[in-house]
Coordinates of C-alpha atoms in Angstrom, one line a residue:
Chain A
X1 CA 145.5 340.8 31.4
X2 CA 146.8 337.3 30.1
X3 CA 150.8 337.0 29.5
X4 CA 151.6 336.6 26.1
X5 CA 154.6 335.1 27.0
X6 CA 152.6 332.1 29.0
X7 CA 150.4 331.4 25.9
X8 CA 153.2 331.0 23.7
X9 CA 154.3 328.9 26.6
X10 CA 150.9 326.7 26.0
X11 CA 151.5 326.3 22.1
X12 CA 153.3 322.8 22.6
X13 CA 150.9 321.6 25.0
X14 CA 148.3 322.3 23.0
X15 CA 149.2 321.1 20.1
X16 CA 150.3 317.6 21.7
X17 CA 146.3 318.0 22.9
X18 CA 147.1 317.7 26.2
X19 CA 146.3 321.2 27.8
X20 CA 144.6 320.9 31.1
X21 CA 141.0 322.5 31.2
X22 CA 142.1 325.8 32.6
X23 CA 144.9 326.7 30.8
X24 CA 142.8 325.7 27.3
X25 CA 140.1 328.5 28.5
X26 CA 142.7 331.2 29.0
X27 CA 144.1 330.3 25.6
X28 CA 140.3 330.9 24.4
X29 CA 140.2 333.8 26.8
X30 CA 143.0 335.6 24.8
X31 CA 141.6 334.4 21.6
X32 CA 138.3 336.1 21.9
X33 CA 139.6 339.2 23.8
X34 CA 141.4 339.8 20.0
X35 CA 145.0 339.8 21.1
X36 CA 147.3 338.8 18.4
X37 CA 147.0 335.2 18.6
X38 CA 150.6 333.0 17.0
X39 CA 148.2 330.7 14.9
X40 CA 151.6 330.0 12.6
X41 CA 153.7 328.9 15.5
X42 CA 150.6 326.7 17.1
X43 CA 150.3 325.4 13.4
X44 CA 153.9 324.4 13.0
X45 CA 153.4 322.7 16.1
X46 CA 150.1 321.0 15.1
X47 CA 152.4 319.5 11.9
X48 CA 155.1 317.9 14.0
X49 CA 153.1 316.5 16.7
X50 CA 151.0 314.8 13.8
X51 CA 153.9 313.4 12.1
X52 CA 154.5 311.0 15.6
X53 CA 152.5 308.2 14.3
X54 CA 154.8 308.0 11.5
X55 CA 157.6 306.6 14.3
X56 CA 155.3 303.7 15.0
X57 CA 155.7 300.3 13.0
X58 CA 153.2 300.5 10.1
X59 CA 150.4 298.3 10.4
X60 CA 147.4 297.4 7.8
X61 CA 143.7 297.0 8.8
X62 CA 142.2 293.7 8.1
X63 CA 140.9 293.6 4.1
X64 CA 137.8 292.7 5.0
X65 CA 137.4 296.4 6.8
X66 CA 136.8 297.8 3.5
X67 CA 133.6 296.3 3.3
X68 CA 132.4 296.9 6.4
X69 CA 133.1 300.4 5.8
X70 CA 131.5 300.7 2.7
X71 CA 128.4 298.6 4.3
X72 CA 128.0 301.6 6.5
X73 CA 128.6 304.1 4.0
X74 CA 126.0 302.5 2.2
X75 CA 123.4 302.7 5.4
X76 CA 124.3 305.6 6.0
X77 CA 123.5 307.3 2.6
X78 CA 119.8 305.1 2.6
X79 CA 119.8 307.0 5.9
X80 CA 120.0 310.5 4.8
X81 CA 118.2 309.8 1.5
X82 CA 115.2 308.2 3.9
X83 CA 115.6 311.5 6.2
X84 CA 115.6 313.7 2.6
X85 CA 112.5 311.8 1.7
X86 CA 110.4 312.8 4.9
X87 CA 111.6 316.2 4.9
X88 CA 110.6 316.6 1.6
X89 CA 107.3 315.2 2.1
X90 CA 106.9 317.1 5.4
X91 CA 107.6 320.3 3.0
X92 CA 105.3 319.0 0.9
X93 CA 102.6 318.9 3.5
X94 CA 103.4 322.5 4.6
X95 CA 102.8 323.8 1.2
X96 CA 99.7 322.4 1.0
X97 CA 98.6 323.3 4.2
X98 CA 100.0 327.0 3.5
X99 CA 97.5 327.1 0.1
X100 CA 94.6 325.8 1.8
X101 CA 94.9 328.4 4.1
X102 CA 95.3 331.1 1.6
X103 CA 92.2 329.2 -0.1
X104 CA 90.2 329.8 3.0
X105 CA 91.8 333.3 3.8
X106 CA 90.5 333.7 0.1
X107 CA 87.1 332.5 0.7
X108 CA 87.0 334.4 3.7
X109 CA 87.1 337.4 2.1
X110 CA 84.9 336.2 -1.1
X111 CA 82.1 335.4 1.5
X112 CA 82.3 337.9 3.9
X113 CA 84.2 341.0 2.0
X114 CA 82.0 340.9 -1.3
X115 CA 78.6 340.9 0.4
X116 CA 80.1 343.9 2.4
X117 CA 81.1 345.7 -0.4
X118 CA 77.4 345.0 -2.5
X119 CA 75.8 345.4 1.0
X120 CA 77.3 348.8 1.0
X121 CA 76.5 349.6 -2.4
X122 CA 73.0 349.1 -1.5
X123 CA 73.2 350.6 1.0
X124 CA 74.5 354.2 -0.3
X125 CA 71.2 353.2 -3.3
X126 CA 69.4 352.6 -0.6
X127 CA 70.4 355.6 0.9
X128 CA 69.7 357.8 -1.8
X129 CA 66.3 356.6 -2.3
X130 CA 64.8 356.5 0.8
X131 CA 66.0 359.4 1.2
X132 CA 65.5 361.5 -2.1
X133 CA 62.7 358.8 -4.1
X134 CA 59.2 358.4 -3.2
X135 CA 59.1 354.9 -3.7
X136 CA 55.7 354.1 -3.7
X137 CA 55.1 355.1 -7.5
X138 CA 58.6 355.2 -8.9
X139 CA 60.8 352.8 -10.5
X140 CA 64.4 353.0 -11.4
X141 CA 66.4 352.1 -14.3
X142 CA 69.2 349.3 -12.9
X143 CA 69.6 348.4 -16.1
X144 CA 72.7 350.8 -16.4
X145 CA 73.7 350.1 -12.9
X146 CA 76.9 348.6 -12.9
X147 CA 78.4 346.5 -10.0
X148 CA 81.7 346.4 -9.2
X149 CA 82.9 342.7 -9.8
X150 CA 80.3 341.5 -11.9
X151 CA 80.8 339.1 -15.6
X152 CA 78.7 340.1 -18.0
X153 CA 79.0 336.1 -19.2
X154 CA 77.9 334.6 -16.2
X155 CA 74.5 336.5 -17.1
X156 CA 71.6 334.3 -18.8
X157 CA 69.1 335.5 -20.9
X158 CA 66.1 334.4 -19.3
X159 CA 67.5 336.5 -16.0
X160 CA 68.6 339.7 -18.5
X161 CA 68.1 342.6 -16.3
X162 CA 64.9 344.2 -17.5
X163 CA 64.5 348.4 -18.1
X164 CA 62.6 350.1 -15.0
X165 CA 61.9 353.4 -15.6
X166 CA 62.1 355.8 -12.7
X167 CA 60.0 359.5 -12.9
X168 CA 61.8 361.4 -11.0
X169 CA 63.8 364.7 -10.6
X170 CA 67.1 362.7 -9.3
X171 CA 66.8 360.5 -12.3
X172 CA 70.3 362.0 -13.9
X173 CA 71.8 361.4 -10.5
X174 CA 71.4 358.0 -10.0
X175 CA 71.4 357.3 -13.9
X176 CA 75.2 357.6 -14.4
X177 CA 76.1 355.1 -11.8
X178 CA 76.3 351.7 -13.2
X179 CA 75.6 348.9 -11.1
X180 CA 76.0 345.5 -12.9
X181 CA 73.8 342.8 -11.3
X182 CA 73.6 339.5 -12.5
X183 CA 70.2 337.5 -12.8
X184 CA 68.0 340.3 -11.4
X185 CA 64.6 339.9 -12.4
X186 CA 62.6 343.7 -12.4
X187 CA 61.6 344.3 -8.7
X188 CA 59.8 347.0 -7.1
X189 CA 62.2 348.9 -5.7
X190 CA 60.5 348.6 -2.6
X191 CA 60.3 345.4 -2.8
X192 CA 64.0 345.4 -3.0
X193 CA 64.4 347.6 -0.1
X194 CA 61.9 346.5 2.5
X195 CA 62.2 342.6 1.9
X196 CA 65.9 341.4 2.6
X197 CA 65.2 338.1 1.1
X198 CA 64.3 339.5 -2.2
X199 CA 68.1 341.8 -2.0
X200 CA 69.3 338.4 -0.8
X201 CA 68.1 336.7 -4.5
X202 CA 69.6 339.6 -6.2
X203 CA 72.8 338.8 -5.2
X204 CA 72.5 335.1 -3.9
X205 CA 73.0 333.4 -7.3
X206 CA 76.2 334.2 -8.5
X207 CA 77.2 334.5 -5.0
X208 CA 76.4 330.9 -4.4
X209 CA 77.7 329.8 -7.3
X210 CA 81.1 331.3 -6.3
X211 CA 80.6 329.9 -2.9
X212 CA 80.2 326.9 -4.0
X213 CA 82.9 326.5 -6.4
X214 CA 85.0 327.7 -3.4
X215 CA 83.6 325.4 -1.1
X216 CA 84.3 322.7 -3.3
X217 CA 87.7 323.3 -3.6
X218 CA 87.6 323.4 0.3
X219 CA 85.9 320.2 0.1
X220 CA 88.6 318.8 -1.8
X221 CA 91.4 320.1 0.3
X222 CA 89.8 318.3 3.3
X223 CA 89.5 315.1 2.1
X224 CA 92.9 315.6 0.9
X225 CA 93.7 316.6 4.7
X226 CA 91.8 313.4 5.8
X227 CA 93.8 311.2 4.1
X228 CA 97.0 311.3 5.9
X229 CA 98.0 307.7 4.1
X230 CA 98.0 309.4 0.8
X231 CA 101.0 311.3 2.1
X232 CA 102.3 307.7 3.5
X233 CA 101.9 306.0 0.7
X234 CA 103.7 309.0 -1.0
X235 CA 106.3 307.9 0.9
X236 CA 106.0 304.9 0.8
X237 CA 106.3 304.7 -2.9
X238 CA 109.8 307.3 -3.0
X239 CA 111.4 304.8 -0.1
X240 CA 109.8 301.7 -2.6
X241 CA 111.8 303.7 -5.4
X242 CA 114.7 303.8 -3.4
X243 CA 115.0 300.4 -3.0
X244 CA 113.8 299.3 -6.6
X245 CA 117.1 301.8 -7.4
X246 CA 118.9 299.9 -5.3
X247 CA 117.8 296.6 -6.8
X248 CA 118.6 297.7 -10.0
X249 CA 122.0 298.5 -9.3
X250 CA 122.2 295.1 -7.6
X251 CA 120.9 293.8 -10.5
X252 CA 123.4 295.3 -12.3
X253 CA 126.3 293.6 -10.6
X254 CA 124.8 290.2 -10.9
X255 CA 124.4 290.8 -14.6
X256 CA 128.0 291.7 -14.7
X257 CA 129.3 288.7 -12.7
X258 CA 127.7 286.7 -14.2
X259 CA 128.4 287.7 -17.7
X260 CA 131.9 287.6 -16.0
X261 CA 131.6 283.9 -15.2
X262 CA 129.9 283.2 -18.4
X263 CA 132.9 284.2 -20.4
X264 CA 135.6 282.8 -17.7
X265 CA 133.4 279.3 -18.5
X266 CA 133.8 280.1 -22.2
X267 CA 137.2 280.4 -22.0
X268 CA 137.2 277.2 -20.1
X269 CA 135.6 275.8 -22.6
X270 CA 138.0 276.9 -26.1
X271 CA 140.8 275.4 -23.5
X272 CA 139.8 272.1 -22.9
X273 CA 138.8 271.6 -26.8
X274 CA 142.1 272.8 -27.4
X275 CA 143.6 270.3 -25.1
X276 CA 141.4 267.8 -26.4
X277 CA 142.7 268.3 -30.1
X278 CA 146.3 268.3 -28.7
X279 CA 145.3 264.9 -27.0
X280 CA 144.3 263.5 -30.0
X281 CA 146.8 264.6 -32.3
X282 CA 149.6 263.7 -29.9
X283 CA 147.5 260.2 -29.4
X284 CA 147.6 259.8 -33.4
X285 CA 151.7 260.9 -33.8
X286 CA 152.7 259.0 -31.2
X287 CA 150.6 255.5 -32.3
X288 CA 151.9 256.3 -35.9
X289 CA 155.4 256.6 -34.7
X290 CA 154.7 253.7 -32.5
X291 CA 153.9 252.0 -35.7
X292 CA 157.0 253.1 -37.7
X293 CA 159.1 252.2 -35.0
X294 CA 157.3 248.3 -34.8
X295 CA 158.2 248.5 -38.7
X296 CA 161.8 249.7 -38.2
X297 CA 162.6 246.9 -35.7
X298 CA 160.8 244.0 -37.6
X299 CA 162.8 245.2 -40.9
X300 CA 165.8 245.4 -38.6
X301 CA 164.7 241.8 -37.3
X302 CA 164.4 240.5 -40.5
X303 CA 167.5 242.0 -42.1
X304 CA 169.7 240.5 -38.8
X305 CA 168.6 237.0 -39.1
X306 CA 168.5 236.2 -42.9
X307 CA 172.2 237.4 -41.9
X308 CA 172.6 235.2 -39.4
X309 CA 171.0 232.5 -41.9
X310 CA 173.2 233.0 -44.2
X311 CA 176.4 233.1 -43.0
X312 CA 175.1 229.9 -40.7
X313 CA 174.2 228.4 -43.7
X314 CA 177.0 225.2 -44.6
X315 CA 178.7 225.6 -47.7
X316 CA 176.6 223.5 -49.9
X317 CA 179.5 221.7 -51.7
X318 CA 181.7 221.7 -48.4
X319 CA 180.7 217.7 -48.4
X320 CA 180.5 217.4 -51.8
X321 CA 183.7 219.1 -52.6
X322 CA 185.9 218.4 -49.4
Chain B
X1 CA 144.8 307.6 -12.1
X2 CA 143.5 308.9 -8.7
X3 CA 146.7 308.0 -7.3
X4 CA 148.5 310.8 -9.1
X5 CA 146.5 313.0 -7.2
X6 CA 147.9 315.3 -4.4
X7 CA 145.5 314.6 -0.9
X8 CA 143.9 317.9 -1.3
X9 CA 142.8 317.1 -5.0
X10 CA 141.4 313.8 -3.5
X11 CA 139.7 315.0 -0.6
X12 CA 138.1 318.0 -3.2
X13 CA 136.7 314.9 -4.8
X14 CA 135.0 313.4 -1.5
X15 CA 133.9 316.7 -0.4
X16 CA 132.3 316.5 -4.0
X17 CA 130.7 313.1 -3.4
X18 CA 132.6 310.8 -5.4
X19 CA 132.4 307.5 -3.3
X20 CA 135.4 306.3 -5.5
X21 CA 137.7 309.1 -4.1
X22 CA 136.9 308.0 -0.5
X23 CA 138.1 304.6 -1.7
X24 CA 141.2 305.8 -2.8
X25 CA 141.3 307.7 0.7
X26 CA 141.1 304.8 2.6
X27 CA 143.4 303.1 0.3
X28 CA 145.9 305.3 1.0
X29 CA 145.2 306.8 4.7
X30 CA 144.1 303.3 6.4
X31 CA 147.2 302.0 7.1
X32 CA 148.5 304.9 9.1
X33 CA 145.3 305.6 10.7
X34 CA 144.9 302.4 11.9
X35 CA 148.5 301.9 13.0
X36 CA 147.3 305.0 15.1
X37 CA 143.7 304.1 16.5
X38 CA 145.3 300.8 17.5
X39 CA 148.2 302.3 19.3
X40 CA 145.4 304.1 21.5
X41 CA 143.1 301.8 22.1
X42 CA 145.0 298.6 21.7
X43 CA 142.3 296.3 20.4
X44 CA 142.0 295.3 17.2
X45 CA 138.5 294.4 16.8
X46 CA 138.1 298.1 18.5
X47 CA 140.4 299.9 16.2
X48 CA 138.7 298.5 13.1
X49 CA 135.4 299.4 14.2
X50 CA 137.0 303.2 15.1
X51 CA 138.6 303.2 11.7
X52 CA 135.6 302.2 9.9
X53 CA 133.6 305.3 12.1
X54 CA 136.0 307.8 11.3
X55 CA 135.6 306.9 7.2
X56 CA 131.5 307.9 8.1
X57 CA 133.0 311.0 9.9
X58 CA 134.7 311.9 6.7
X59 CA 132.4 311.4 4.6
X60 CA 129.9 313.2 6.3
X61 CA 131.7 315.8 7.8
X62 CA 134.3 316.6 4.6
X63 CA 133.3 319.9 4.3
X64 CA 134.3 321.3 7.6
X65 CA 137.9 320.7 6.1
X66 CA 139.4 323.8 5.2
X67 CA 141.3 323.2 1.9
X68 CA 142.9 326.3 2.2
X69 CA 145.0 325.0 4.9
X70 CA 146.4 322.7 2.8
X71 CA 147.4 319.8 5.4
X72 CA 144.7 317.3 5.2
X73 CA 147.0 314.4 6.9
X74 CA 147.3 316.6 9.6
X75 CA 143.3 317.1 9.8
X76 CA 142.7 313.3 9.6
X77 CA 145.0 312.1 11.9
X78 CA 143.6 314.8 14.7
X79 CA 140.4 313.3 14.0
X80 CA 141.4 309.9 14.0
X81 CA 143.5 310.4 17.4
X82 CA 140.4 312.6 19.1
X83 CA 137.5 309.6 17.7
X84 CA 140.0 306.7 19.4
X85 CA 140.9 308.9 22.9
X86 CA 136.8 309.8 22.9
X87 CA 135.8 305.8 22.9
X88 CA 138.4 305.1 25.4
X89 CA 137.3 308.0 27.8
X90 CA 133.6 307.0 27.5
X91 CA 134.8 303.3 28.1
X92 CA 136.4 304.2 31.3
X93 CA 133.5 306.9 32.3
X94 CA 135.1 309.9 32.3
X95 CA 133.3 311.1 29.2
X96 CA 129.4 310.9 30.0
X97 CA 128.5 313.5 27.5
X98 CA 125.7 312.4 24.6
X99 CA 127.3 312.1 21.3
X100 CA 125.3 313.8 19.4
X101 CA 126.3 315.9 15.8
X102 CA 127.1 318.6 17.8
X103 CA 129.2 317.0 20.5
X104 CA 131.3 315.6 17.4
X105 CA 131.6 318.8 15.6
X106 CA 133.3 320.8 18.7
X107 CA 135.4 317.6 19.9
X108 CA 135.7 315.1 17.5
X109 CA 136.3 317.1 14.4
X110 CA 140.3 319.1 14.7
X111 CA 140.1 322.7 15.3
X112 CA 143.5 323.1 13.2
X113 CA 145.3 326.1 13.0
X114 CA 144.6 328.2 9.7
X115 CA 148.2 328.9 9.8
X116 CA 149.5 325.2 9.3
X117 CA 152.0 324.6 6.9
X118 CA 151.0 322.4 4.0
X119 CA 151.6 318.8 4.1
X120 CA 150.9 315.7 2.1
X121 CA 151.1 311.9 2.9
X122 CA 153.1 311.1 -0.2
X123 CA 156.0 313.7 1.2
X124 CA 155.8 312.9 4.5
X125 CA 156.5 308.9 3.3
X126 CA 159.2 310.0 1.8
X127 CA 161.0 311.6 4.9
X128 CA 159.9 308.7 7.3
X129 CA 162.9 307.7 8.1
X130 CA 164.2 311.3 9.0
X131 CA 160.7 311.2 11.2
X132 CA 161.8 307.6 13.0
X133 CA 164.8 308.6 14.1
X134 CA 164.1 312.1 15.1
X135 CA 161.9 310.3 17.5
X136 CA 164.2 308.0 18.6
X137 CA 166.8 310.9 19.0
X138 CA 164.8 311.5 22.1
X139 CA 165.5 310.5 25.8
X140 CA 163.6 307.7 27.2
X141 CA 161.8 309.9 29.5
X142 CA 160.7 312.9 26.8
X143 CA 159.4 309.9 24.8
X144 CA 157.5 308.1 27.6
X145 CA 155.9 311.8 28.3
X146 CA 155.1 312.2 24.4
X147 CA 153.2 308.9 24.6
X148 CA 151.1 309.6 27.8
X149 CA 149.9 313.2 26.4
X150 CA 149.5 312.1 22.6
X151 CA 148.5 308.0 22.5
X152 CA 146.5 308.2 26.0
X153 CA 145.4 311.4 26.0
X154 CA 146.5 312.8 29.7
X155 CA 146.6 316.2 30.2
X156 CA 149.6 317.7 31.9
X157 CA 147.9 317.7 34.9
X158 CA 147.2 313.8 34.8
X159 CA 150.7 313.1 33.7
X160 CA 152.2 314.9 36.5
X161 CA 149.8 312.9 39.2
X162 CA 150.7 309.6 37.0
X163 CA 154.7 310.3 37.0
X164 CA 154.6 311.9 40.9
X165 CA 156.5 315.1 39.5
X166 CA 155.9 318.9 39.5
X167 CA 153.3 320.4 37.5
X168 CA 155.8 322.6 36.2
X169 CA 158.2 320.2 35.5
X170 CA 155.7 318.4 33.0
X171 CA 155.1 322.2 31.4
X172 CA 158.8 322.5 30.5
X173 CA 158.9 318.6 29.4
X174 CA 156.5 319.5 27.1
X175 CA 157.8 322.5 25.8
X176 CA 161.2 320.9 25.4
X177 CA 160.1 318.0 23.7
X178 CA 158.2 319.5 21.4
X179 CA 160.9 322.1 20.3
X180 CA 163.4 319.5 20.2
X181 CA 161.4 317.5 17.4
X182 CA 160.5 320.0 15.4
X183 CA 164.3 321.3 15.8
X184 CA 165.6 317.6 14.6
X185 CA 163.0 317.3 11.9
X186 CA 163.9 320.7 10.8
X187 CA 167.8 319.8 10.6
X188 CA 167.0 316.7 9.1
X189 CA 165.3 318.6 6.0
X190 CA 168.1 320.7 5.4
X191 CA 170.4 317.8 5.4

C-alpha cells in the first residue's frame, strides 16, 4: 500500500522534473493501481515551475535561425512526402499482387473446377448409359442437353450441335436434361465414351479458349511482375513531380522578385527623370536670374556713372562767365 | 492578424498544417525558448541548433498536444527544457539510449497534467515582473537548488550527492520551494 500522503509529498519534485527513478515508479505504481491520483495539484505545480524561465534575462535567437529552421522544415516535409510516395507505391504493388492472385485463384478454379464439374456430368451420362443404353446401335439426342455454364454465342454454325436420335425405352429420361455443349460435332456415343480424346474435343474448345484468355491475362500480370523498374520509374516520376512542384514554386518566387526589382528600378527610373527636369529647370531659372541680375547691375553701373559724369562735369560757362 | 490569436487558436492552426502559423509560433515563442535552451546548455551555436529541432518536434509531433488542457506555453517549454537536458545527458554519456520516434514520444514530448490550469504567453508577459521578483523573493540557497533540479536536470538524489546534504533535506527544499513560489505568485495576482 503506497502513502498518499508521500505522493502528494512527490508533486513538487515532480513537477520541477527532478524525481529520482524510484520514487517516479511508485508515483506510476499508484497511478495504475487507480488510486485517486491529485492531477490538479501536480498540474498547478507543472504551471509555476514553467513560469521560471520567465525570471531569466530575455534573450533573442540569432535571425538567421529562422531560416535554418524552415530549411529543415522544408527537408523534413520532402522527407515524409518521399516516405508517402514509397508507401504508396508499395501499396500499390500489394494490390496488384493481391489481384493477380485472385486472377490465378480464379484460373485455378476455371481449369481445374469446370472440367470437374463437366467431368462429372459426364460422368452421371455416362453413368446412365452404360448402364441403362446399349450403345452399340443407339444414339442420343444432345441436342437438348444443356450444360451448366455454356453461351449459346460463343457457338458457331459450322460446329451447331447436330440431332442424334436415340431408340430407346430411357429416351424420356435422359431427354429432359439439357446439356448445352459448344462445338460438338455428332459422335457415336461410344465414341464419346470409350475414346477420352474425342470427350476431350467436346469440351477442349471453349475450354481453351477460356484458358487462354486467362492465361493471357496471366501472361500480362508477369511481365508486369518482371518489370520491377516500371514501379521505379513510377517512382521515379511522382519524386520527379515533386521536385518539378518544387521548381515551380521556386520559380514562383523568382518571378515575384524579380517583378519586385523590376518595379523598384522603375521607380528608380521616374526619380531620376524627375531630378533631371528639376536640374534643368533650376539650371534655366537660375542662368535667367543670373542674367537679370548682370542686367540689374550694368543698368545700376550705367545709372551711377553718367551721375558721377555729370556732377564731375565743369560748369561750361564757369570760364566763360567767372 | 495571427497575432490576435490566443496560443491555443495558433497551435489549432499548426496542428492543421498551416506552415504560416508555425511562423507566427516561433515568432512569438523563440525568444523565451531560447533564453531557456541556452540557460541549459550554455552554447549558443548548441542552443540554436536545439531551438531549431524542437520547431521539427512541433511540427511533427503537434497533435500529441492536448488542446483541452489549455496551457500550450507550459507544453512547449517542458519540451524545450526535456530536448536541451536530453543533448546534454547524451553529451556527457549518461543517456546511451537510441533516439528513435519512440524514445522522443515517452521522454521528449511533456506528459502534462490534464488538470493544468490554462495559461497563455501573452498573460504571462504581462505579469513578468510579478514572476521576476517572486523568484528573487527566494533565498540564495532555495534558488541555487531550483537551478540544479530545473536548468541541469539533477534529480534529488544527484543534488544531494552534489551539495553533501541529506536526502531528505533536498525532499523538503523542494517541497518548500516550490510552495513558496506558487504562494508568492499567487499573492502577487491578488494584489
Amino acid at each position: 500500500m503506497i502513502d498518499e500522503q508521500k505522493i502528494i509529498g512527490m508533486l513538487q519534485a515532480k513537477a520541477l522534473g527532478c524525481l529520482d527513478p524510484e520514487d517516479d515508479k511508485e508515483m506510476q505504481d499508484f497511478i495504475n493501481e487507480g488510486h485517486q491520483f491529485p492531477w490538479d495539484e501536480l498540474g498547478k505545480f507543472q504551471n509555476i515551475a514553467s513560469l521560471l524561465p520567465m525570471a531569466l534575462n530575455l534573450e533573442l535567437p540569432n535571425s538567421e535561425l529562422k531560416d535554418r529552421v524552415a530549411l529543415k522544415l522544408i527537408k523534413l516535409i520532402e522527407q515524409l512526402r518521399t516516405n508517402k510516395i514509397l508507401e504508396e507505391d508499395k501499396f500499390e504493388v500489394e494490390e496488384d499482387y493481391e489481384e493477380n492472385a485472385d486472377v490465378f485463384t480464379n484460373i485455378e478454379e476455371a481449369i481445374v473446377e469446370q472440367p470437374i464439374e463437366i467431368e462429372s456430368e459426364e460422368t452421371v451420362i455416362e453413368d446412365n448409359l452404360v448402364s441403362l443404353l446399349n450403345p452399340e446401335n443407339n444414339n442420343f439426342n444432345l441436342d437438348e442437353i444443356t450444360l451448366p455454364d455454356f453461351k449459346s454465342g460463343e457457338v458457331s454454325d459450322e460446329n451447331s450441335v447436330k440431332e442424334i436420335t436415340i431408340d430407346s425405352p430411357i429416351e424420356t429420361l435422359i431427354g429432359e436434361t439439357k446439356i448445352d455443349v459448344p462445338q460438338i460435332e455428332e459422335m457415336n456415343v461410344e465414341e464419346v465414351l470409350q475414346a477420352p480424346e474425342a470427350r476431350e474435343s467436346i469440351y477442349s474448345e471453349s475450354t481453351n479458349n477460356f484458358v487462354a484468355e486467362e492465361r493471357q491475362k496471366i501472361e500480362e500480370s508477369d511481365e508486369q511482375d518482371t518489370q520491377p523498374d516500371l514501379t521505379r520509374r513510377s517512382v521515379a516520376d511522382k519524386m520527379f513531380k515533386a521536385i518539378e512542384q518544387d521548381f515551380d514554386s521556386l520559380k514562383f518566387h523568382f518571378d515575384e522578385s524579380e517583378r519586385k526589382v523590376t518595379r523598384g528600378l522603375l521607380i528608380a527610373y521616374v526619380l531620376i527623370a524627375v531630378l533631371l527636369a528639376l536640374l534643368i529647370f533650376s539650371f534655366f531659372k537660375f542662368s535667367a536670374d543670373i542674367k537679370n541680375l548682370e542686367n540689374e547691375i550694368k543698368e545700376l553701373k550705367s545709372k551711377s556713372t553718367s551721375t558721377l559724369y555729370i556732377e564731375s562735369q565743369p560748369k561750361p560757362d564757369h570760364y566763360f562767365f567767372s | 492578424m495571427d497575432t490576435e490569436l490566443t496560443d491555443i487558436e495558433l497551435f489549432e492552426r499548426v496542428i492543421n498544417r498551416d506552415s504560416k502559423a508555425l511562423e507566427n509560433l516561433y515568432d512569438r515563442y523563440s525568444p523565451v525558448l531560447y533564453t531557456l535552451v541556452k540557460r541549459i546548455v550554455i552554447d549558443q551555436e548548441k542552443a540554436e541548433e536545439i531551438l531549431a529541432d524542437i520547431f521539427v518536434i512541433i511540427w511533427k509531433k503537434s497533435s500529441m498536444f492536448d488542446i483541452n488542457s489549455g496551457n500550450l506555453y507550459s507544453w512547449l517549454i517542458n519540451l524545450a527544457r526535456n530536448k536541451s537536458l536530453d543533448l546534454m545527458r547524451r553529451e556527457e554519456s549518461i543517456i546511451t539510449d537510441e533516439y528513435t520516434d519512440e524514445y522522443e514520444n515517452t521522454f521528449i514530448i511533456p506528459q502534462i497534467s490534464t488538470l493544468i490550469p490554462s495559461n497563455d504567453l501573452a498573460k504571462i508577459f504581462s505579469s513578468r515582473d510579478k514572476i521576476y521578483s517572486a523568484f528573487h523573493n527566494l533565498t540564495e540557497a532555495q534558488q541555487y537548488v531550483l537551478s540544479l533540479a530545473y536548468y541541469e536536470g539533477l534529480t534529488e538524489s544527484g543534488i544531494a550527492k552534489k551539495l553533501n546534504i541529506p536526502l531528505l533535506t533536498v525532499k523538503s527544499k523542494m517541497r518548500v520551494v516550490l510552495n513558496t513560489l506558487s504562494e508568492i505568485i499567487a499573492k502577487e495576482d491578488k494584489q
